[in-house]
Coordinates of C-alpha atoms in Angstrom, one line a residue:
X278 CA -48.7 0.6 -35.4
X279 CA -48.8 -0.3 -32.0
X280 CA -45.0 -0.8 -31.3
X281 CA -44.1 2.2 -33.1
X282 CA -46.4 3.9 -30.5
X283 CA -45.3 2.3 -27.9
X284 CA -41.1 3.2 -28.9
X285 CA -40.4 6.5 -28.0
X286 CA -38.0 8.5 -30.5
X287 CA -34.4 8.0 -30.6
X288 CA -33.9 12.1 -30.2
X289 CA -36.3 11.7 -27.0
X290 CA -33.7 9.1 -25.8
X291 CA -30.6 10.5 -26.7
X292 CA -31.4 13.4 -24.6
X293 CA -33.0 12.8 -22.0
X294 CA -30.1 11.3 -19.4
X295 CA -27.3 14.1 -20.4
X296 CA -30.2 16.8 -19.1
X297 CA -30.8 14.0 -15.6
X298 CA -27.1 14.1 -15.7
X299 CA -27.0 17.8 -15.4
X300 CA -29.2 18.2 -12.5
X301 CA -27.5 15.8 -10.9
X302 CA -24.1 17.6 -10.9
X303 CA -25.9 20.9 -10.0
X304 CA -27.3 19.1 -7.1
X305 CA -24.2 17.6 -5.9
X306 CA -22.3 21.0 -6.0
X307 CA -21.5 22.2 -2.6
X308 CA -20.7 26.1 -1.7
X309 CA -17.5 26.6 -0.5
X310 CA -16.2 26.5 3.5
X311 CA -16.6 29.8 5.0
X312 CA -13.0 31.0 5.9
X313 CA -12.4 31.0 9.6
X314 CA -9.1 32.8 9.9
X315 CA -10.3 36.0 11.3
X316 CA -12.8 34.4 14.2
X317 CA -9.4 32.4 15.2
X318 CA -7.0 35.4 14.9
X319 CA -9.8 37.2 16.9
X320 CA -9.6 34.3 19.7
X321 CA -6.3 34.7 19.7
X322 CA -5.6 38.6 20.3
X323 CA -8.4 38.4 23.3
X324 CA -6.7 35.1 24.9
X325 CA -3.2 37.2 24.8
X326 CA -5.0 40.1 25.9
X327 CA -6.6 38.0 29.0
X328 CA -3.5 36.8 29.8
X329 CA -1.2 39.7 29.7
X330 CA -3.9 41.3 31.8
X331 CA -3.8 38.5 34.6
X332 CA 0.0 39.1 34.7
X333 CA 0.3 42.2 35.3
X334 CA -1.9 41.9 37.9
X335 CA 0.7 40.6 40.1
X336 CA -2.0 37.7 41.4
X337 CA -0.7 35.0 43.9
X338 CA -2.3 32.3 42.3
X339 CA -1.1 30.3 45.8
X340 CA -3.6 31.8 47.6
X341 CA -6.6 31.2 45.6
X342 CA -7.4 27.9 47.0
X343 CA -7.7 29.8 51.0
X344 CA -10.0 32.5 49.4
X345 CA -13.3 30.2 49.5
X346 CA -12.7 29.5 53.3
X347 CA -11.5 32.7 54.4
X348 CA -14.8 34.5 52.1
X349 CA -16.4 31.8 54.5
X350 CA -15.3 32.7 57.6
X351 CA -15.9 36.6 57.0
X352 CA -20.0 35.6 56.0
X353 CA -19.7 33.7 59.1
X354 CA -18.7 36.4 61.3
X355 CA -20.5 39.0 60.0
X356 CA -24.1 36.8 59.9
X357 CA -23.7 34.7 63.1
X358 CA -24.7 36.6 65.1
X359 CA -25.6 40.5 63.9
X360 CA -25.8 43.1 66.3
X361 CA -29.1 44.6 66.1
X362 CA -28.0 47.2 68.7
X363 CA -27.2 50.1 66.0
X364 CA -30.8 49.6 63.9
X365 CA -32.5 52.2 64.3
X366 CA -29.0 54.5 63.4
X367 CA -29.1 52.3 60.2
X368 CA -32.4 52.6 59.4
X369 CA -31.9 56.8 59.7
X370 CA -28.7 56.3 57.5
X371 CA -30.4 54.0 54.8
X372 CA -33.6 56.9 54.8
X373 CA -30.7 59.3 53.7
X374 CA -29.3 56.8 51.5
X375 CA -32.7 56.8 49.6
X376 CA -32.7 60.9 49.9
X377 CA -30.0 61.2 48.2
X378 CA -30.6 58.7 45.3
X379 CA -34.1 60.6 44.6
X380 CA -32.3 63.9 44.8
X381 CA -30.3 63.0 42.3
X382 CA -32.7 61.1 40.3
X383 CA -34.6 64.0 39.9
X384 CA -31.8 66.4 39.1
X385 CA -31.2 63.9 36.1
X386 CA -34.4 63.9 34.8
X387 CA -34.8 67.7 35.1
X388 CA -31.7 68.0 33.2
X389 CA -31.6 65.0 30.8
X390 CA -34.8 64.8 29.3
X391 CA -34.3 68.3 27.3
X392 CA -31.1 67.9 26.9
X393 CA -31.9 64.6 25.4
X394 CA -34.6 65.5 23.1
X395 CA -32.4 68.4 21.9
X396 CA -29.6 65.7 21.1
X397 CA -32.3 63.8 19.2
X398 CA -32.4 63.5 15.4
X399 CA -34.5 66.2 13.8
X400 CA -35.1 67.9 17.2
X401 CA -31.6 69.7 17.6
X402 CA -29.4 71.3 14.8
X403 CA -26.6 68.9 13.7
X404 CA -24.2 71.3 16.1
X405 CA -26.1 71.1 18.6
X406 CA -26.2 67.6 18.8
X407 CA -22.7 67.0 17.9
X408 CA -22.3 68.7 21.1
X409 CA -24.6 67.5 23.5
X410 CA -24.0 63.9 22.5
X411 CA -20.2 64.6 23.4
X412 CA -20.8 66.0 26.3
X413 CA -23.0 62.7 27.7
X414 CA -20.1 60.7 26.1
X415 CA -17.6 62.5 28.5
X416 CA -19.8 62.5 31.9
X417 CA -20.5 58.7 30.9
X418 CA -17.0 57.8 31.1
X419 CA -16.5 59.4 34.6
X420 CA -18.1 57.0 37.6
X421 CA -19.6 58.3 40.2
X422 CA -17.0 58.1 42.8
X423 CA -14.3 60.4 40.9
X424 CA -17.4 62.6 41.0
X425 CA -18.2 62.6 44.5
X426 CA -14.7 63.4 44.8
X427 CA -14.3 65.9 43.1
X428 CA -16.8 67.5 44.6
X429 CA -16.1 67.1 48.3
X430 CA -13.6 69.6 48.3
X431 CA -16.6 72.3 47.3
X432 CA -19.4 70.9 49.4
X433 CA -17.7 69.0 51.9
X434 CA -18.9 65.8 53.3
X435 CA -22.7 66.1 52.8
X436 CA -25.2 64.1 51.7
X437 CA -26.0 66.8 49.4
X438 CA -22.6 65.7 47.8
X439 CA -23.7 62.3 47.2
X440 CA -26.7 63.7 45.6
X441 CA -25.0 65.7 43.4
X442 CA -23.0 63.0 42.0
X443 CA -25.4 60.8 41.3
X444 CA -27.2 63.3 39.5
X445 CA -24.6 64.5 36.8
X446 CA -23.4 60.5 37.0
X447 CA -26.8 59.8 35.4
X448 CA -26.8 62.7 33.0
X449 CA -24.4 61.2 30.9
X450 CA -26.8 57.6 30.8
X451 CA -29.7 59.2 30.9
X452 CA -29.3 61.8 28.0
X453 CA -28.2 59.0 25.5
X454 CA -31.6 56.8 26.6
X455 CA -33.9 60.4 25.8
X456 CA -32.2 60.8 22.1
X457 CA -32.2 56.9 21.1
X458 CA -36.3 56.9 22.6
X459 CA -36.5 59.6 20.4
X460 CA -35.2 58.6 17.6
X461 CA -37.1 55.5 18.0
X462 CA -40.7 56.6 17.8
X463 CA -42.2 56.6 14.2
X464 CA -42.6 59.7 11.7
X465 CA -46.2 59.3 11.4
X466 CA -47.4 61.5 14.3
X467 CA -44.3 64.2 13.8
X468 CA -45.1 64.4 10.2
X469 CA -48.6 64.9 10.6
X470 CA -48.1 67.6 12.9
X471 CA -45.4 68.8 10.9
X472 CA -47.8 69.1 7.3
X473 CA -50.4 70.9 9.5
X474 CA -47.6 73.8 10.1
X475 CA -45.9 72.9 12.9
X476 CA -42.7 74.2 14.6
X477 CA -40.0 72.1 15.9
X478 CA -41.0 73.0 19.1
X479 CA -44.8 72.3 18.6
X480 CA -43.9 68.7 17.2
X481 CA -41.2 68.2 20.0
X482 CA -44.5 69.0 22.3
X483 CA -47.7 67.3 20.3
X484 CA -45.9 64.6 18.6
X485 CA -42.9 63.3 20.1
X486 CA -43.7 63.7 23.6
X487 CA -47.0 61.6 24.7
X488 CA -44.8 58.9 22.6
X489 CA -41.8 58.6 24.3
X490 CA -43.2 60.1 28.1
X491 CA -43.9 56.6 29.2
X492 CA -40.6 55.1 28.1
X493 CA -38.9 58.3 29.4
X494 CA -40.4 58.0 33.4
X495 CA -39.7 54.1 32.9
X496 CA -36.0 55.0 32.8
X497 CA -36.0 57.2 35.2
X498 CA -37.7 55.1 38.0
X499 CA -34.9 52.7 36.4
X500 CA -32.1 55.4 37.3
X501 CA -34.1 55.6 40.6
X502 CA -33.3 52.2 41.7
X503 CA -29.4 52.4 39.7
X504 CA -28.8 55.5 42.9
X505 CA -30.4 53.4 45.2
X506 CA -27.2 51.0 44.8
X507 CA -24.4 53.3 44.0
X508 CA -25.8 55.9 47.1
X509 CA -23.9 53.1 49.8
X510 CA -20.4 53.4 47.5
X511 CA -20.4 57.0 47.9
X512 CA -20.9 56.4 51.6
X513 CA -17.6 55.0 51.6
X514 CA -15.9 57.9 50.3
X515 CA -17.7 60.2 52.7
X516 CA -20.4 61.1 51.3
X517 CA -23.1 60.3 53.4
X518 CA -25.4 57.8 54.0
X519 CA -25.6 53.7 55.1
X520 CA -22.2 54.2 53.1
X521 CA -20.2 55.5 55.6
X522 CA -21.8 53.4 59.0
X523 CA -20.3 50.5 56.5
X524 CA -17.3 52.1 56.1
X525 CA -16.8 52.5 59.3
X526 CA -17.7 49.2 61.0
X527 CA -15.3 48.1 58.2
X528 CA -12.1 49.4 59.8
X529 CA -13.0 48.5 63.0
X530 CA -13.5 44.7 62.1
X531 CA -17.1 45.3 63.8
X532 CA -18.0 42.3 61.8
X533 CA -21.5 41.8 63.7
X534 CA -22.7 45.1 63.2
X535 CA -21.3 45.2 59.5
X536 CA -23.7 42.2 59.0
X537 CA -26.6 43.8 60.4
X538 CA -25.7 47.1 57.8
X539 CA -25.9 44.5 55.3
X540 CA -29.2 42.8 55.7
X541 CA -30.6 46.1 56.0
X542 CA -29.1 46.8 52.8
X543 CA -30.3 44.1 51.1
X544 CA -33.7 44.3 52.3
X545 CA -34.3 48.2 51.5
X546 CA -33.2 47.9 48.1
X547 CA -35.2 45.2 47.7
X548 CA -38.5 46.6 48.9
X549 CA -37.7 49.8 46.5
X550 CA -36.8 48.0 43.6
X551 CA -40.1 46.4 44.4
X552 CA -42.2 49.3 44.2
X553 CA -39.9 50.9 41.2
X554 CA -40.6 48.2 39.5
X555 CA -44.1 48.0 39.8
X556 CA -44.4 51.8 39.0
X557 CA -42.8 51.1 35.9
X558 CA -44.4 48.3 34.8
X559 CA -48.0 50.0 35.0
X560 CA -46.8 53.2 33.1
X561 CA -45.4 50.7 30.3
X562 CA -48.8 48.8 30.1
X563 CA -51.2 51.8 31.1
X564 CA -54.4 51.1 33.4
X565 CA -55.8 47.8 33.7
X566 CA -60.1 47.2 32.4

Protein backbone atom coordinates (compact mmCIF):
# COMPACT_ATOMS: atom_id res chain seq x y z
CA UNK A 1 0.00 0.00 0.00
CA UNK A 2 2.50 2.40 0.81
CA UNK A 3 4.59 2.22 -2.54
CA UNK A 4 1.64 2.20 -4.60
CA UNK A 5 1.01 5.54 -2.89
CA UNK A 6 4.01 6.73 -3.00
CA UNK A 7 4.33 5.84 -7.38
CA UNK A 8 2.51 8.24 -9.19
CA UNK A 9 0.61 6.91 -12.32
CA UNK A 10 2.20 6.14 -15.49
CA UNK A 11 -0.48 8.52 -17.43
CA UNK A 12 0.63 11.29 -14.85
CA UNK A 13 4.23 10.55 -16.11
CA UNK A 14 3.85 10.20 -19.60
CA UNK A 15 2.49 13.56 -19.77
CA UNK A 16 3.75 15.58 -17.80
CA UNK A 17 7.33 16.59 -19.65
CA UNK A 18 5.71 16.89 -23.34
CA UNK A 19 3.33 19.82 -21.58
CA UNK A 20 7.07 21.31 -19.72
CA UNK A 21 8.31 20.79 -23.17
CA UNK A 22 5.68 23.01 -24.60
CA UNK A 23 6.15 25.96 -22.49
CA UNK A 24 9.48 25.77 -22.94
CA UNK A 25 9.32 26.26 -26.75
CA UNK A 26 6.68 29.09 -26.22
CA UNK A 27 9.14 30.71 -24.02
CA UNK A 28 12.03 30.47 -26.22
CA UNK A 29 10.01 31.96 -29.23
CA UNK A 30 11.29 35.30 -30.05
CA UNK A 31 9.16 38.04 -32.24
CA UNK A 32 10.58 38.86 -35.26
CA UNK A 33 13.23 42.01 -36.04
CA UNK A 34 11.44 45.10 -36.82
CA UNK A 35 12.32 45.98 -40.43
CA UNK A 36 14.53 49.02 -40.66
CA UNK A 37 14.53 49.76 -44.34
CA UNK A 38 12.37 52.81 -44.33
CA UNK A 39 14.32 54.68 -41.11
CA UNK A 40 17.63 54.01 -43.39
CA UNK A 41 16.08 55.11 -46.83
CA UNK A 42 14.79 58.10 -44.73
CA UNK A 43 18.52 58.84 -43.55
CA UNK A 44 19.41 58.59 -46.69
CA UNK A 45 17.06 61.13 -48.77
CA UNK A 46 17.82 63.84 -45.86
CA UNK A 47 21.85 63.25 -46.00
CA UNK A 48 21.40 63.81 -50.05
CA UNK A 49 19.17 66.56 -49.39
CA UNK A 50 21.82 68.18 -46.89
CA UNK A 51 24.33 67.81 -49.15
CA UNK A 52 22.91 69.00 -52.38
CA UNK A 53 21.87 71.92 -50.27
CA UNK A 54 25.52 72.75 -49.05
CA UNK A 55 26.57 72.68 -52.78
CA UNK A 56 24.63 74.77 -54.19
CA UNK A 57 25.48 77.10 -51.82
CA UNK A 58 28.57 77.84 -53.49
CA UNK A 59 30.50 77.81 -49.75
CA UNK A 60 34.31 78.24 -49.70
CA UNK A 61 34.90 75.71 -47.35
CA UNK A 62 38.82 77.41 -47.40
CA UNK A 63 37.74 80.07 -45.52
CA UNK A 64 35.98 78.42 -42.67
CA UNK A 65 38.96 78.00 -40.59
CA UNK A 66 39.55 82.32 -40.69
CA UNK A 67 35.81 82.74 -39.64
CA UNK A 68 36.41 82.08 -35.79
CA UNK A 69 39.18 84.83 -35.74
CA UNK A 70 37.77 87.31 -37.89
CA UNK A 71 33.97 86.76 -35.75
CA UNK A 72 36.74 87.54 -33.09
CA UNK A 73 38.16 90.40 -34.13
CA UNK A 74 34.65 92.14 -35.13
CA UNK A 75 33.31 91.24 -31.04
CA UNK A 76 36.60 92.79 -30.25
CA UNK A 77 36.06 95.99 -32.00
CA UNK A 78 32.78 96.44 -31.46
CA UNK A 79 33.08 95.71 -27.36
CA UNK A 80 36.51 97.17 -26.59
CA UNK A 81 35.86 100.04 -26.21
CA UNK A 82 31.83 101.20 -27.04
CA UNK A 83 31.07 104.61 -27.54
CA UNK A 84 28.67 105.74 -25.07
CA UNK A 85 28.45 109.10 -26.87
CA UNK A 86 25.13 108.26 -28.94
CA UNK A 87 23.04 106.72 -25.65
CA UNK A 88 20.68 108.73 -25.02
CA UNK A 89 19.76 108.70 -29.17
CA UNK A 90 19.65 104.87 -28.54
CA UNK A 91 17.80 104.81 -25.73
CA UNK A 92 14.97 107.27 -27.76
CA UNK A 93 15.33 104.73 -30.70
CA UNK A 94 14.99 101.46 -28.46
CA UNK A 95 11.61 103.37 -26.66
CA UNK A 96 10.22 103.36 -30.37
CA UNK A 97 11.43 100.09 -30.87
CA UNK A 98 9.21 98.83 -27.94
CA UNK A 99 6.29 101.30 -29.49
CA UNK A 100 6.10 99.69 -32.26
CA UNK A 101 6.21 95.98 -30.99
CA UNK A 102 3.10 96.93 -28.56
CA UNK A 103 1.35 98.66 -31.41
CA UNK A 104 1.46 95.74 -33.18
CA UNK A 105 0.90 93.34 -30.43
CA UNK A 106 -2.17 94.87 -29.81
CA UNK A 107 -3.45 95.07 -33.37
CA UNK A 108 -2.88 91.18 -33.27
CA UNK A 109 -4.83 90.55 -30.45
CA UNK A 110 -7.71 92.82 -31.53
CA UNK A 111 -7.82 91.02 -34.64
CA UNK A 112 -6.72 87.39 -33.84
CA UNK A 113 -8.64 86.46 -30.93
CA UNK A 114 -12.18 86.58 -32.93
CA UNK A 115 -10.93 85.61 -35.76
CA UNK A 116 -9.46 82.72 -33.92
CA UNK A 117 -12.46 81.58 -32.00
CA UNK A 118 -14.49 81.90 -35.21
CA UNK A 119 -11.82 79.42 -36.87
CA UNK A 120 -12.36 77.14 -33.79
CA UNK A 121 -14.25 73.75 -34.01
CA UNK A 122 -17.98 74.17 -33.18
CA UNK A 123 -17.62 78.06 -33.01
CA UNK A 124 -17.50 78.87 -36.88
CA UNK A 125 -19.40 77.04 -39.69
CA UNK A 126 -17.18 74.51 -41.51
CA UNK A 127 -16.77 77.41 -44.41
CA UNK A 128 -15.96 79.71 -42.32
CA UNK A 129 -13.24 77.98 -40.87
CA UNK A 130 -12.03 76.46 -44.03
CA UNK A 131 -11.44 80.05 -44.67
CA UNK A 132 -10.08 81.67 -41.86
CA UNK A 133 -7.61 78.87 -41.22
CA UNK A 134 -6.27 79.47 -44.91
CA UNK A 135 -5.99 82.72 -44.52
CA UNK A 136 -3.54 82.39 -41.16
CA UNK A 137 -1.88 79.60 -43.26
CA UNK A 138 -0.98 82.30 -45.99
CA UNK A 139 -0.01 85.39 -43.62
CA UNK A 140 2.12 82.67 -41.65
CA UNK A 141 4.17 81.88 -44.57
CA UNK A 142 5.07 85.59 -45.20
CA UNK A 143 7.91 87.01 -42.64
CA UNK A 144 7.81 90.09 -41.41
CA UNK A 145 10.31 91.77 -43.53
CA UNK A 146 8.50 91.13 -47.08
CA UNK A 147 5.78 92.75 -45.05
CA UNK A 148 7.35 95.76 -43.97
CA UNK A 149 8.17 96.01 -47.43
CA UNK A 150 5.52 95.81 -48.97
CA UNK A 151 4.19 98.30 -47.06
CA UNK A 152 6.78 101.06 -47.22
CA UNK A 153 5.76 102.05 -50.54
CA UNK A 154 2.10 103.08 -48.79
CA UNK A 155 3.28 104.50 -45.51
CA UNK A 156 6.69 105.24 -46.16
CA UNK A 157 9.43 104.99 -43.75
CA UNK A 158 7.58 105.20 -40.33
CA UNK A 159 7.52 103.49 -37.41
CA UNK A 160 3.96 103.13 -37.90
CA UNK A 161 5.16 100.75 -40.83
CA UNK A 162 7.07 98.62 -38.52
CA UNK A 163 4.00 98.37 -36.41
CA UNK A 164 1.89 97.47 -38.96
CA UNK A 165 3.93 94.49 -39.98
CA UNK A 166 4.35 93.08 -36.98
CA UNK A 167 0.80 93.16 -36.44
CA UNK A 168 -0.58 91.20 -39.49
CA UNK A 169 2.97 89.08 -39.14
CA UNK A 170 1.35 87.81 -35.88
CA UNK A 171 -2.05 87.33 -37.16
CA UNK A 172 -1.20 84.52 -38.96
CA UNK A 173 0.59 82.76 -35.47
CA UNK A 174 -1.68 84.12 -33.37
CA UNK A 175 -5.05 83.01 -35.03
CA UNK A 176 -3.87 79.32 -35.15
CA UNK A 177 -2.82 79.47 -31.07
CA UNK A 178 -6.86 81.04 -30.40
CA UNK A 179 -8.51 77.96 -32.47
CA UNK A 180 -6.08 75.09 -31.17
CA UNK A 181 -6.81 76.88 -27.21
CA UNK A 182 -10.13 76.44 -28.23
CA UNK A 183 -10.42 73.42 -29.37
CA UNK A 184 -8.48 72.33 -26.36
CA UNK A 185 -10.74 73.22 -23.49
CA UNK A 186 -13.26 70.39 -22.44
CA UNK A 187 -17.06 70.06 -23.48
CA UNK A 188 -18.26 70.07 -20.06
CA UNK A 189 -18.81 73.84 -19.48
CA UNK A 190 -20.04 74.41 -23.38
CA UNK A 191 -22.43 71.65 -23.13
CA UNK A 192 -23.84 72.67 -20.07
CA UNK A 193 -24.41 75.98 -21.27
CA UNK A 194 -25.51 74.58 -24.40
CA UNK A 195 -28.47 72.09 -22.68
CA UNK A 196 -29.63 75.23 -20.74
CA UNK A 197 -30.47 76.85 -24.34
CA UNK A 198 -27.63 78.48 -25.31
CA UNK A 199 -26.53 80.20 -28.57
CA UNK A 200 -23.27 79.77 -30.16
CA UNK A 201 -22.60 83.10 -29.23
CA UNK A 202 -23.70 82.82 -25.51
CA UNK A 203 -21.43 79.65 -25.18
CA UNK A 204 -18.58 81.35 -27.20
CA UNK A 205 -19.14 84.15 -24.25
CA UNK A 206 -20.12 81.96 -20.81
CA UNK A 207 -18.24 78.87 -21.65
CA UNK A 208 -15.41 79.00 -23.82
CA UNK A 209 -14.10 82.28 -22.87
CA UNK A 210 -13.16 82.55 -18.96
CA UNK A 211 -11.43 78.98 -20.08
CA UNK A 212 -9.19 79.84 -22.59
CA UNK A 213 -8.71 84.06 -21.57
CA UNK A 214 -5.81 83.21 -19.51
CA UNK A 215 -4.08 81.04 -22.04
CA UNK A 216 -5.11 83.59 -24.64
CA UNK A 217 -3.31 87.05 -22.84
CA UNK A 218 -0.34 84.42 -22.05
CA UNK A 219 0.26 84.26 -25.75
CA UNK A 220 -0.10 87.44 -26.46
CA UNK A 221 2.42 88.93 -23.74
CA UNK A 222 4.34 85.99 -25.60
CA UNK A 223 3.83 87.78 -29.16
CA UNK A 224 4.73 90.92 -27.01
CA UNK A 225 8.15 89.89 -26.39
CA UNK A 226 8.33 87.82 -30.23
CA UNK A 227 8.00 92.09 -31.71
CA UNK A 228 10.23 93.15 -29.25
CA UNK A 229 13.02 91.07 -31.25
CA UNK A 230 11.87 91.24 -34.77
CA UNK A 231 11.05 95.42 -34.25
CA UNK A 232 15.31 95.90 -34.60
CA UNK A 233 15.16 93.67 -38.16
CA UNK A 234 12.60 95.91 -39.53
CA UNK A 235 14.91 98.77 -38.47
CA UNK A 236 17.18 97.57 -41.02
CA UNK A 237 14.94 97.84 -43.78
CA UNK A 238 13.81 101.32 -42.79
CA UNK A 239 11.37 100.90 -40.75
CA UNK A 240 12.14 102.68 -37.77
CA UNK A 241 13.51 102.16 -34.61
CA UNK A 242 17.09 100.89 -32.83
CA UNK A 243 16.83 99.02 -36.32
CA UNK A 244 17.97 101.58 -38.40
CA UNK A 245 20.81 103.51 -35.78
CA UNK A 246 22.23 99.62 -36.34
CA UNK A 247 21.93 99.81 -39.74
CA UNK A 248 23.47 102.58 -40.07
CA UNK A 249 26.63 102.39 -37.82
CA UNK A 250 26.82 99.17 -39.85
CA UNK A 251 27.84 100.75 -43.17
CA UNK A 252 29.99 103.06 -41.72
CA UNK A 253 32.14 100.32 -39.84
CA UNK A 254 31.33 102.59 -36.65
CA UNK A 255 32.17 99.41 -34.83
CA UNK A 256 32.24 101.25 -31.26
CA UNK A 257 29.04 102.67 -31.46
CA UNK A 258 27.50 99.47 -33.16
CA UNK A 259 28.67 97.79 -29.87
CA UNK A 260 27.13 100.13 -27.63
CA UNK A 261 23.53 99.68 -29.95
CA UNK A 262 24.10 96.22 -29.07
CA UNK A 263 24.38 96.05 -25.35
CA UNK A 264 21.53 98.23 -25.27
CA UNK A 265 19.82 95.79 -27.18
CA UNK A 266 20.49 93.12 -25.24
CA UNK A 267 19.73 94.63 -22.03
CA UNK A 268 16.14 96.11 -23.04
CA UNK A 269 14.91 92.91 -24.22
CA UNK A 270 16.03 91.44 -21.43
CA UNK A 271 14.41 93.68 -18.87
CA UNK A 272 10.97 93.25 -21.04
CA UNK A 273 11.11 89.68 -21.39
CA UNK A 274 11.48 89.98 -17.66
CA UNK A 275 8.49 91.67 -16.86
CA UNK A 276 6.48 89.73 -19.91
CA UNK A 277 7.34 86.86 -18.31
CA UNK A 278 6.39 87.52 -15.09
CA UNK A 279 2.92 88.89 -16.29
CA UNK A 280 2.40 85.70 -17.78
CA UNK A 281 3.30 83.51 -15.35
CA UNK A 282 0.89 85.06 -12.69
CA UNK A 283 -2.15 85.02 -15.16
CA UNK A 284 -1.27 81.16 -15.72
CA UNK A 285 -1.17 80.51 -11.95
CA UNK A 286 -3.72 83.21 -10.76
CA UNK A 287 -3.21 85.20 -7.31
CA UNK A 288 -1.02 83.85 -4.71
CA UNK A 289 -2.83 83.06 -0.69
Amino acid sequence: MTQTALTPPPATRGTSAPSSSRHRGAELQLPERPSRLAATLWSILAALVILIAAGGLQISWADLPELPGRIANYLWLMFESPNWEKLPRALFETWRSISMAWLGALLCVVISIPLGMLAATGVGPLWLRGILRGLFAVIRAVPEVIIALVLLTVTGLTPLTGALALGIAGIGTQGKWVYETVESVRDGAPEAVRAAGGTTAEVTRWALWPAVAPALLSFALYRFEINIRTSAVLGLVGAGGIGSMLSNYTNYRQWDTVGMLLIVVIVATMIMDTISGAIRRRLMSGGRA
